[in-house]
């Protein structure tokens, strides 16, 4: 269990962060079987901010990247948003969902920021279920 009493659980050989997330997965599988949605995926990563590196002038002298510029020192790792579910609805719309139970605290505030970045960077509105 985590600090919000969410219990990790398994279903279909997959690990879910909460019973709520597993329940939504079961619902989406039924919708897929009924052909209401298609191409259901779980835990889909989206880059919100790419990694940031120092500029470099060094060039590879050999190997498969010979002649290419070497990457500079890593200053900041990339920032990812990992969607609980993505799928296409019967009208062909791409849907990104996040199963949220408790909507308070620092973890939820981080999610809200990432939700806003998803809309700004990718033009995708994340649906909370």
Short mmCIF file of C-alpha atoms in Angstrom, two decimals:
data_model
loop_
_atom_site.label_atom_id
_atom_site.label_comp_id
_atom_site.label_asym_id
_atom_site.label_seq_id
_atom_site.Cartn_x
_atom_site.Cartn_y
_atom_site.Cartn_z
CA UNK A 1 0.00 0.00 0.00
CA UNK A 2 1.12 3.57 -0.60
CA UNK A 3 0.51 6.62 1.56
CA UNK A 4 -2.99 7.06 0.08
CA UNK A 5 -3.92 3.43 0.89
CA UNK A 6 -3.93 2.51 -2.80
CA UNK A 7 -3.24 -1.19 -3.06
CA UNK A 8 -1.14 -2.55 -5.94
CA UNK A 9 -2.93 -5.41 -7.62
CA UNK A 10 -2.47 -7.82 -10.53
CA UNK A 11 -4.85 -8.75 -13.31
CA UNK A 12 -4.18 -10.34 -16.72
CA UNK A 13 -0.52 -10.59 -15.68
CA UNK A 14 -0.33 -6.79 -15.33
CA UNK A 15 0.39 -4.78 -12.18
CA UNK A 16 -1.92 -1.86 -11.41
CA UNK A 17 -1.22 0.90 -8.88
CA UNK A 18 -4.71 0.70 -7.41
CA UNK A 19 -7.93 -1.28 -7.42
CA UNK A 20 -9.56 1.72 -9.10
CA UNK A 21 -7.07 1.53 -12.00
CA UNK A 22 -7.59 -2.24 -12.35
CA UNK A 23 -11.38 -1.76 -12.38
CA UNK A 24 -11.08 0.80 -15.18
CA UNK A 25 -8.86 -1.59 -17.14
CA UNK A 26 -11.53 -4.31 -16.87
CA UNK A 27 -14.18 -1.81 -18.08
CA UNK A 28 -12.00 -0.78 -21.04
CA UNK A 29 -11.36 -4.43 -21.98
CA UNK A 30 -15.14 -4.95 -22.09
CA UNK A 31 -15.55 -1.84 -24.26
CA UNK A 32 -12.86 -3.18 -26.58
CA UNK A 33 -14.62 -6.54 -26.81
CA UNK A 34 -17.86 -4.69 -27.67
CA UNK A 35 -15.90 -2.77 -30.37
CA UNK A 36 -16.64 0.57 -28.68
CA UNK A 37 -12.88 1.28 -28.45
CA UNK A 38 -9.74 -0.09 -30.11
CA UNK A 39 -5.96 -0.22 -29.62
CA UNK A 40 -6.06 -0.13 -25.81
CA UNK A 41 -2.61 0.45 -24.32
CA UNK A 42 -1.51 0.85 -20.72
CA UNK A 43 1.33 2.84 -19.14
CA UNK A 44 2.08 4.90 -22.26
CA UNK A 45 4.96 7.39 -21.83
CA UNK A 46 4.83 10.93 -23.26
CA UNK A 47 7.84 13.26 -23.21
CA UNK A 48 6.83 16.59 -21.70
CA UNK A 49 10.29 18.15 -21.48
CA UNK A 50 13.21 16.56 -23.35
CA UNK A 51 16.57 16.05 -21.66
CA UNK A 52 18.78 19.11 -21.57
CA UNK A 53 22.52 18.83 -22.30
CA UNK A 54 25.45 21.21 -22.42
CA UNK A 55 26.57 22.15 -25.90
CA UNK A 56 29.49 20.05 -27.15
CA UNK A 57 32.09 20.55 -29.83
CA UNK A 58 33.61 17.05 -29.55
CA UNK A 59 33.24 14.75 -32.58
CA UNK A 60 33.24 10.94 -32.63
CA UNK A 61 36.48 9.79 -34.28
CA UNK A 62 35.39 6.19 -34.96
CA UNK A 63 32.50 3.79 -34.68
CA UNK A 64 28.95 3.99 -36.02
CA UNK A 65 28.65 7.69 -35.11
CA UNK A 66 31.98 8.70 -36.67
CA UNK A 67 31.95 12.37 -37.66
CA UNK A 68 28.88 13.15 -35.54
CA UNK A 69 28.91 15.58 -32.64
CA UNK A 70 29.12 13.93 -29.20
CA UNK A 71 26.33 14.79 -26.77
CA UNK A 72 27.29 17.23 -24.05
CA UNK A 73 27.03 16.65 -20.30
CA UNK A 74 23.50 15.87 -19.12
CA UNK A 75 22.13 18.86 -17.21
CA UNK A 76 18.50 17.74 -16.73
CA UNK A 77 16.78 14.41 -17.38
CA UNK A 78 13.66 14.36 -19.51
CA UNK A 79 10.28 14.78 -17.85
CA UNK A 80 7.71 12.12 -18.69
CA UNK A 81 4.01 11.74 -18.15
CA UNK A 82 2.96 8.09 -18.10
CA UNK A 83 -0.70 7.70 -19.03
CA UNK A 84 -2.63 4.89 -17.38
CA UNK A 85 -4.56 4.16 -20.59
CA UNK A 86 -4.72 5.26 -24.22
CA UNK A 87 -7.15 4.09 -26.89
CA UNK A 88 -9.24 5.20 -29.87
CA UNK A 89 -12.98 5.58 -29.40
CA UNK A 90 -15.49 4.42 -32.03
CA UNK A 91 -15.32 7.85 -33.71
CA UNK A 92 -11.54 7.52 -34.11
CA UNK A 93 -10.67 10.05 -31.40
CA UNK A 94 -7.43 9.40 -29.50
CA UNK A 95 -8.18 9.21 -25.77
CA UNK A 96 -5.70 9.46 -22.88
CA UNK A 97 -6.99 8.51 -19.43
CA UNK A 98 -5.62 8.61 -15.92
CA UNK A 99 -7.37 6.69 -13.13
CA UNK A 100 -7.46 9.04 -10.15
CA UNK A 101 -8.95 8.17 -6.80
CA UNK A 102 -7.75 10.77 -4.30
CA UNK A 103 -7.58 14.26 -5.77
CA UNK A 104 -5.48 16.06 -3.20
CA UNK A 105 -1.91 16.29 -1.97
CA UNK A 106 1.45 16.86 -3.61
CA UNK A 107 1.19 13.85 -5.94
CA UNK A 108 -2.09 15.13 -7.36
CA UNK A 109 -0.59 18.61 -7.85
CA UNK A 110 2.28 17.07 -9.86
CA UNK A 111 -0.31 15.24 -11.96
CA UNK A 112 -2.23 18.50 -12.57
CA UNK A 113 0.97 20.16 -13.82
CA UNK A 114 1.70 17.21 -16.13
CA UNK A 115 -1.92 17.23 -17.35
CA UNK A 116 -1.52 20.90 -18.29
CA UNK A 117 1.79 20.18 -20.04
CA UNK A 118 0.15 17.36 -22.02
CA UNK A 119 -2.37 19.86 -23.38
CA UNK A 120 0.28 22.51 -24.05
CA UNK A 121 2.98 20.27 -25.54
CA UNK A 122 0.97 17.54 -27.27
CA UNK A 123 -2.48 19.12 -27.62
CA UNK A 124 -3.94 16.18 -25.69
CA UNK A 125 -6.50 16.66 -22.94
CA UNK A 126 -6.05 13.95 -20.30
CA UNK A 127 -9.33 12.58 -18.97
CA UNK A 128 -9.48 11.74 -15.26
CA UNK A 129 -11.64 8.73 -14.43
#
